[in-house]
Structure formats: C-alpha cells, structure tokens
Amino acid sequence: MTIHTKPVVAIHRHAVQEATSAVLRRFTTMVRETDDIGRMAAGTDWTVAETAAHVSVVLAGFSAAIAGEMLALTPEPYPDADFPTRLAAVNASTIEMVDHTDGTRLAEVITAAAQRFLQLAVAADPHTECDTPWYGPGRTRSVDCLTALALGELTVHGHDIATGTGRAWPISAADANLIVGTVCPAMSPLVVRPEAGRGAPVTYEVRLRGNGPRYVIEVADGNAEVRAPGGPVDCVISADPVTFLLVVYGRLPSSQAFQRGAMTATGRRPWLGLRYKHLFFNP
C-alpha cells in the first residue's frame, strides 16, 4: 500500500464517520421494517433484499481492503473490462454470497459489516491507499475515499429502497457535501467514459451551494484530471448538494435538475452543463 497525495477538497473524516453511523441506523431500520423485501428498489434492477445484500458485500469488501485481506470480488473473465461492465459483474457475482431471504438477518449482517469497517477506518492512516481490484487491475483507494464511498452506498441505496417502497428518505446537504466532496474528485478519473472529451477537451468548475466543496475537472481524450479551483474554465456548474449527489449517482436526470434550477451552468460555454453527467459512468 502507498501513501496518497493531499486531496483536492478538504476531507472532514470524523464528520464522514459519524454520518455513516447515523445513516447506517436509518438504513438497517428501514430494511428491518420492510414487509416485502422482494419488492423492487428504485434506481436499480435489484429487489430490496438484493440491494441490502449488495451493501453488505460492499462494506465487507471495503473492510478487507483496509485490513489487507484477500476477498474474491473480481470475476476472472473481466480483468480488462471497462468500469461499469467490471463493477456490474462483481455486483452480480457477489450478491449471492449473502443470504438475503430475511430482512432482519440482513440488517444484522449490514450492521456488523459497517461496524467493522468503521473500526478499521478509524484506526487506519486515512491517507493509506488500499488495494481495490474490483475497480480495475492495480487500482487503489484511500481510507478516506472508502469511507465517503461507504456513506454514499448507504445514502443512495437507502434512497433506492425508500423510493421503491413509498417511504421518505431525507438526505441532508451536509451528508451530500461529505460524499460528493470526496467521491467526485477521487472517482471521476476512474469513471470517465472512454469517449469523453475526444478531440474537444472540456473544463468544468463544480460549486456546491451553501459554501460546499468546489473543484475543477478537465476531461480530454477519455481522461479526467481534477484540481483545486482557479484559472479559466469552459463551464461553471452551481448545484444544490443533494441534487448533484443524485445526478452523479444516476438517480436524477441532469435535465430535470437544470429545469428546476437546482443546477445552473454559466461561463463561456454554459451549454456544456447539460453534457456533464454524460461524460461519466455512475461511481
């Protein structure tokens, strides 16, 4: 494992850890109280049970990454596949690793997995890069990034289950900022589409409202580079944090977000705002 350089956006690791614990309690309560876990969750092709099983496997995988344990989460036929193909294969093969026939038992498994993950994350050097082969050969993520990703998994999949079962799932701007501020700068270079920016590089500045995170991302020839704000950009995106979170994770069309005014685009090429999400796969 190696040591990562300073992140582009300031990381509030204790706040992320506390938020993860709080969302965990809400998530497991909802799973436990779902009468029919065979119902479909929104935003995915999974049932409530399958979604919960996926979350438990993700948390176990993140724990294994921090602890340096071997965990078979990467199907051998997909070593060179693109990001979404590889991740879909991992997800499909690992959901069956968890017995997801009982909601109460699922909630217990998720709680245990999350508690172990948080214990490991608190004890580890937050900058340490951990092996995460399911993201691609040789790929690593920092402990801080894995913690923000864990919060994102619980938050977004909680949204999926709640929407699919007709329940409320409020997401605070604070939680959205904690997720987006780390996940987007860290994961965008991995999830950029191979055709993005081919022959026409584009540069965005993302500004989350309410004094939230800000960063610049340049996309060219299927690569993305993230840096701190400063210098000229083609398009400035101003966004409500929760809306931007749902757009980035593919739960809300960016066109709707712009129509509602929850996202706006300015700068010398504002029309590029509508293209932003189409440059990236879901993280």
Tab-separated table of C-alpha atoms in Angstrom:
chain	number	residue	atom	x	y	z
A	1	MET	CA	0.000	0.000	0.000
A	2	THR	CA	1.181	3.527	-0.759
A	3	ILE	CA	0.535	6.980	0.622
A	4	HIS	CA	-1.772	9.279	-1.303
A	5	THR	CA	-1.122	12.943	-2.032
A	6	LYS	CA	-3.141	15.760	-0.500
A	7	PRO	CA	-6.789	15.677	-1.676
A	8	VAL	CA	-8.215	18.462	-3.828
A	9	VAL	CA	-11.153	19.053	-1.453
A	10	ALA	CA	-10.678	19.212	2.322
A	11	ILE	CA	-11.818	15.988	3.985
A	12	HIS	CA	-13.793	16.069	7.226
A	13	ARG	CA	-13.178	12.457	8.185
A	14	HIS	CA	-14.761	12.491	11.636
A	15	ALA	CA	-17.930	14.012	10.208
A	16	VAL	CA	-17.997	11.349	7.477
A	17	GLN	CA	-17.583	8.580	10.040
A	18	GLU	CA	-20.341	9.989	12.246
A	19	ALA	CA	-22.656	10.473	9.276
A	20	THR	CA	-22.018	6.890	8.170
A	21	SER	CA	-23.008	5.591	11.607
A	22	ALA	CA	-26.187	7.678	11.577
A	23	VAL	CA	-27.231	6.651	8.059
A	24	LEU	CA	-26.419	3.030	8.902
A	25	ARG	CA	-29.010	3.087	11.691
A	26	ARG	CA	-31.643	4.545	9.372
A	27	PHE	CA	-30.794	2.094	6.595
A	28	THR	CA	-30.951	-1.035	8.735
A	29	THR	CA	-34.162	0.098	10.427
A	30	MET	CA	-35.770	0.546	7.021
A	31	VAL	CA	-34.617	-2.880	5.815
A	32	ARG	CA	-35.833	-4.500	9.017
A	33	GLU	CA	-39.241	-2.816	8.735
A	34	THR	CA	-39.808	-3.645	5.055
A	35	ASP	CA	-42.657	-6.158	4.912
A	36	ASP	CA	-41.845	-7.456	1.429
A	37	ILE	CA	-38.116	-7.445	0.735
A	38	GLY	CA	-38.882	-8.957	-2.657
A	39	ARG	CA	-40.205	-5.601	-3.860
A	40	MET	CA	-38.102	-3.735	-6.393
A	41	ALA	CA	-35.890	-0.910	-5.227
A	42	ALA	CA	-35.893	2.204	-7.395
A	43	GLY	CA	-32.873	3.190	-9.461
A	44	THR	CA	-31.551	-0.381	-9.853
A	45	ASP	CA	-32.563	-3.766	-11.225
A	46	TRP	CA	-32.486	-5.228	-7.731
A	47	THR	CA	-35.060	-6.052	-5.106
A	48	VAL	CA	-34.864	-4.552	-1.639
A	49	ALA	CA	-33.227	-7.776	-0.452
A	50	GLU	CA	-30.662	-7.770	-3.258
A	51	THR	CA	-29.886	-4.105	-2.676
A	52	ALA	CA	-29.296	-4.740	1.016
A	53	ALA	CA	-27.128	-7.764	0.216
A	54	HIS	CA	-25.084	-5.630	-2.171
A	55	VAL	CA	-24.496	-3.013	0.523
A	56	SER	CA	-23.315	-5.663	2.971
A	57	VAL	CA	-20.845	-7.058	0.429
A	58	VAL	CA	-19.528	-3.589	-0.398
A	59	LEU	CA	-18.903	-2.848	3.267
A	60	ALA	CA	-17.170	-6.212	3.718
A	61	GLY	CA	-15.052	-5.506	0.641
A	62	PHE	CA	-14.026	-2.097	1.927
A	63	SER	CA	-13.080	-3.652	5.273
A	64	ALA	CA	-10.980	-6.276	3.521
A	65	ALA	CA	-9.237	-3.549	1.527
A	66	ILE	CA	-8.246	-1.632	4.659
A	67	ALA	CA	-7.194	-4.801	6.502
A	68	GLY	CA	-5.175	-6.064	3.534
A	69	GLU	CA	-7.246	-9.234	3.311
A	70	MET	CA	-7.895	-11.187	0.143
A	71	LEU	CA	-11.557	-11.160	-0.861
A	72	ALA	CA	-12.801	-12.719	-4.096
A	73	LEU	CA	-14.782	-9.811	-5.520
A	74	THR	CA	-13.323	-9.726	-9.023
A	75	PRO	CA	-14.613	-12.219	-11.609
A	76	GLU	CA	-11.667	-13.558	-13.603
A	77	PRO	CA	-13.315	-13.150	-17.055
A	78	TYR	CA	-13.415	-9.359	-16.607
A	79	PRO	CA	-9.856	-8.207	-15.828
A	80	ASP	CA	-9.746	-5.705	-18.687
A	81	ALA	CA	-13.410	-4.681	-18.895
A	82	ASP	CA	-14.483	-1.058	-18.637
A	83	PHE	CA	-15.607	0.323	-15.285
A	84	PRO	CA	-19.378	-0.347	-15.444
A	85	THR	CA	-19.015	-3.812	-17.007
A	86	ARG	CA	-16.490	-4.853	-14.418
A	87	LEU	CA	-18.476	-3.471	-11.495
A	88	ALA	CA	-21.743	-4.990	-12.757
A	89	ALA	CA	-20.044	-8.380	-12.980
A	90	VAL	CA	-18.697	-8.011	-9.459
A	91	ASN	CA	-22.114	-6.994	-8.143
A	92	ALA	CA	-23.929	-9.834	-9.882
A	93	SER	CA	-21.497	-12.456	-8.623
A	94	THR	CA	-21.341	-11.246	-5.032
A	95	ILE	CA	-24.981	-10.622	-4.147
A	96	GLU	CA	-25.468	-14.383	-3.926
A	97	MET	CA	-22.695	-14.539	-1.337
A	98	VAL	CA	-25.187	-13.221	1.209
A	99	ASP	CA	-28.370	-14.949	2.360
A	100	HIS	CA	-30.975	-12.311	1.567
A	101	THR	CA	-34.174	-14.147	2.405
A	102	ASP	CA	-34.793	-12.412	5.732
A	103	GLY	CA	-34.813	-8.657	6.314
A	104	THR	CA	-33.961	-8.826	9.998
A	105	ARG	CA	-30.961	-11.028	9.338
A	106	LEU	CA	-29.839	-8.748	6.501
A	107	ALA	CA	-29.991	-5.754	8.830
A	108	GLU	CA	-27.816	-7.606	11.346
A	109	VAL	CA	-25.254	-8.536	8.681
A	110	ILE	CA	-25.088	-4.955	7.392
A	111	THR	CA	-24.692	-3.576	10.911
A	112	ALA	CA	-21.838	-5.963	11.684
A	113	ALA	CA	-20.116	-5.221	8.364
A	114	ALA	CA	-20.440	-1.461	8.808
A	115	GLN	CA	-19.243	-1.508	12.396
A	116	ARG	CA	-16.137	-3.476	11.444
A	117	PHE	CA	-15.479	-1.137	8.540
A	118	LEU	CA	-15.743	1.949	10.737
A	119	GLN	CA	-13.484	0.433	13.398
A	120	LEU	CA	-10.846	-0.280	10.761
A	121	ALA	CA	-11.250	3.147	9.154
A	122	VAL	CA	-10.850	4.973	12.471
A	123	ALA	CA	-7.703	3.011	13.349
A	124	ALA	CA	-6.039	3.252	9.918
A	125	ASP	CA	-3.914	6.027	8.455
A	126	PRO	CA	-6.632	7.856	6.474
A	127	HIS	CA	-4.257	8.575	3.582
A	128	THR	CA	-3.209	4.955	3.123
A	129	GLU	CA	-4.002	3.594	-0.335
A	130	CYS	CA	-5.774	0.230	-0.171
A	131	ASP	CA	-5.944	-2.367	-2.926
A	132	THR	CA	-9.364	-2.289	-4.622
A	133	PRO	CA	-9.048	-4.660	-7.617
A	134	TRP	CA	-12.784	-4.556	-8.362
A	135	TYR	CA	-12.190	-1.038	-9.712
A	136	GLY	CA	-9.542	-2.373	-12.098
A	137	PRO	CA	-6.119	-4.047	-12.044
A	138	GLY	CA	-3.758	-2.230	-9.709
A	139	ARG	CA	-6.403	0.240	-8.555
A	140	THR	CA	-6.222	1.600	-5.013
A	141	ARG	CA	-8.381	3.923	-2.938
A	142	SER	CA	-7.531	5.822	0.232
A	143	VAL	CA	-9.213	5.026	3.529
A	144	ASP	CA	-10.849	8.459	3.388
A	145	CYS	CA	-12.224	7.713	-0.076
A	146	LEU	CA	-13.561	4.314	1.006
A	147	THR	CA	-15.313	5.927	3.971
A	148	ALA	CA	-17.010	8.511	1.762
A	149	LEU	CA	-17.946	5.744	-0.681
A	150	ALA	CA	-19.467	3.744	2.188
A	151	LEU	CA	-21.553	6.750	3.201
A	152	GLY	CA	-22.571	7.107	-0.440
A	153	GLU	CA	-23.599	3.455	-0.703
A	154	LEU	CA	-25.810	3.639	2.380
A	155	THR	CA	-27.284	7.003	1.408
A	156	VAL	CA	-28.020	6.333	-2.253
A	157	HIS	CA	-29.219	2.760	-1.830
A	158	GLY	CA	-31.307	3.919	1.114
A	159	HIS	CA	-32.879	6.364	-1.324
A	160	ASP	CA	-33.468	3.473	-3.753
A	161	ILE	CA	-35.212	1.299	-1.180
A	162	ALA	CA	-37.268	4.148	0.259
A	163	THR	CA	-38.412	5.298	-3.177
A	164	GLY	CA	-39.295	1.764	-4.223
A	165	THR	CA	-41.322	1.153	-1.066
A	166	GLY	CA	-43.007	4.542	-0.871
A	167	ARG	CA	-41.193	5.920	2.155
A	168	ALA	CA	-39.374	9.145	2.881
A	169	TRP	CA	-35.593	9.209	2.851
A	170	PRO	CA	-34.352	12.703	3.588
A	171	ILE	CA	-30.752	13.411	2.616
A	172	SER	CA	-29.113	16.384	4.280
A	173	ALA	CA	-26.987	18.864	2.370
A	174	ALA	CA	-24.239	18.176	4.898
A	175	ASP	CA	-24.182	14.463	4.065
A	176	ALA	CA	-24.323	15.162	0.333
A	177	ASN	CA	-21.350	17.517	0.650
A	178	LEU	CA	-19.375	14.908	2.578
A	179	ILE	CA	-19.986	12.318	-0.130
A	180	VAL	CA	-19.574	14.468	-3.225
A	181	GLY	CA	-16.597	16.399	-1.875
A	182	THR	CA	-14.508	13.227	-1.678
A	183	VAL	CA	-16.118	10.747	-4.071
A	184	CYS	CA	-16.318	13.006	-7.121
A	185	PRO	CA	-12.722	14.296	-7.102
A	186	ALA	CA	-11.358	10.833	-6.258
A	187	MET	CA	-13.544	8.697	-8.518
A	188	SER	CA	-14.066	10.890	-11.591
A	189	PRO	CA	-10.755	9.818	-13.185
A	190	LEU	CA	-11.886	6.180	-12.832
A	191	VAL	CA	-15.444	6.604	-14.092
A	192	VAL	CA	-14.827	8.934	-17.041
A	193	ARG	CA	-16.176	7.436	-20.263
A	194	PRO	CA	-13.513	6.437	-22.805
A	195	GLU	CA	-15.074	8.651	-25.489
A	196	ALA	CA	-15.375	11.709	-23.223
A	197	GLY	CA	-13.591	14.799	-24.491
A	198	ARG	CA	-12.302	13.114	-27.643
A	199	GLY	CA	-10.914	15.843	-29.853
A	200	ALA	CA	-12.626	18.539	-27.791
A	201	PRO	CA	-11.310	18.914	-24.216
A	202	VAL	CA	-13.710	20.490	-21.721
A	203	THR	CA	-13.079	22.029	-18.316
A	204	TYR	CA	-15.689	22.456	-15.587
A	205	GLU	CA	-15.710	24.068	-12.189
A	206	VAL	CA	-18.199	22.449	-9.828
A	207	ARG	CA	-19.512	24.616	-6.994
A	208	LEU	CA	-21.861	23.092	-4.443
A	209	ARG	CA	-24.158	25.704	-2.963
A	210	GLY	CA	-24.189	26.738	0.661
A	211	ASN	CA	-20.412	27.079	0.874
A	212	GLY	CA	-19.946	23.466	-0.193
A	213	PRO	CA	-16.992	21.816	-1.929
A	214	ARG	CA	-15.534	23.277	-5.128
A	215	TYR	CA	-13.195	21.687	-7.636
A	216	VAL	CA	-12.163	21.876	-11.289
A	217	ILE	CA	-12.250	18.880	-13.600
A	218	GLU	CA	-10.730	18.745	-17.069
A	219	VAL	CA	-11.826	15.995	-19.453
A	220	ALA	CA	-9.803	15.178	-22.558
A	221	ASP	CA	-9.454	12.046	-24.686
A	222	GLY	CA	-11.162	9.758	-22.195
A	223	ASN	CA	-9.186	11.014	-19.212
A	224	ALA	CA	-10.199	13.264	-16.328
A	225	GLU	CA	-7.923	15.402	-14.177
A	226	VAL	CA	-9.210	17.040	-11.006
A	227	ARG	CA	-7.585	20.067	-9.399
A	228	ALA	CA	-8.335	22.870	-6.974
A	229	PRO	CA	-10.373	25.866	-8.228
A	230	GLY	CA	-8.519	28.548	-10.131
A	231	GLY	CA	-7.868	29.556	-13.710
A	232	PRO	CA	-10.228	29.748	-16.687
A	233	VAL	CA	-12.830	27.043	-17.277
A	234	ASP	CA	-15.380	26.402	-20.001
A	235	CYS	CA	-18.403	25.924	-17.750
A	236	VAL	CA	-19.207	26.612	-14.108
A	237	ILE	CA	-21.831	24.325	-12.573
A	238	SER	CA	-23.569	25.579	-9.437
A	239	ALA	CA	-25.625	22.877	-7.774
A	240	ASP	CA	-27.712	22.057	-4.760
A	241	PRO	CA	-25.635	19.367	-2.985
A	242	VAL	CA	-28.383	16.740	-2.686
A	243	THR	CA	-29.454	17.233	-6.282
A	244	PHE	CA	-25.884	16.934	-7.515
A	245	LEU	CA	-25.407	13.742	-5.498
A	246	LEU	CA	-28.469	12.152	-7.118
A	247	VAL	CA	-27.394	13.294	-10.580
A	248	VAL	CA	-23.853	11.966	-10.172
A	249	TYR	CA	-25.144	8.591	-8.980
A	250	GLY	CA	-27.603	8.399	-11.865
A	251	ARG	CA	-30.749	8.728	-9.754
A	252	LEU	CA	-31.940	12.033	-11.248
A	253	PRO	CA	-31.616	13.183	-14.870
A	254	SER	CA	-29.472	16.285	-15.087
A	255	SER	CA	-32.035	17.817	-17.455
A	256	GLN	CA	-34.594	17.800	-14.627
A	257	ALA	CA	-32.091	19.316	-12.229
A	258	PHE	CA	-31.409	22.187	-14.642
A	259	GLN	CA	-35.114	22.697	-15.338
A	260	ARG	CA	-35.796	23.029	-11.603
A	261	GLY	CA	-32.925	25.454	-11.090
A	262	ALA	CA	-31.278	23.029	-8.679
A	263	MET	CA	-28.339	23.075	-11.087
A	264	THR	CA	-27.266	26.038	-13.215
A	265	ALA	CA	-24.481	26.491	-15.743
A	266	THR	CA	-22.572	29.685	-16.510
A	267	GLY	CA	-19.258	30.615	-18.086
A	268	ARG	CA	-18.064	30.989	-21.631
A	269	ARG	CA	-19.675	27.683	-22.735
A	270	PRO	CA	-22.671	27.201	-20.431
A	271	TRP	CA	-24.371	24.686	-22.729
A	272	LEU	CA	-21.743	22.165	-21.651
A	273	GLY	CA	-23.544	21.894	-18.318
A	274	LEU	CA	-26.117	19.516	-19.779
A	275	ARG	CA	-23.331	17.259	-21.041
A	276	TYR	CA	-21.501	16.940	-17.734
A	277	LYS	CA	-23.135	13.767	-16.420
A	278	HIS	CA	-22.853	12.072	-19.810
A	279	LEU	CA	-19.066	12.223	-19.537
A	280	PHE	CA	-19.027	9.815	-16.588
A	281	PHE	CA	-20.331	6.432	-15.507
A	282	ASN	CA	-22.004	6.167	-12.096
A	283	PRO	CA	-19.396	5.843	-9.308
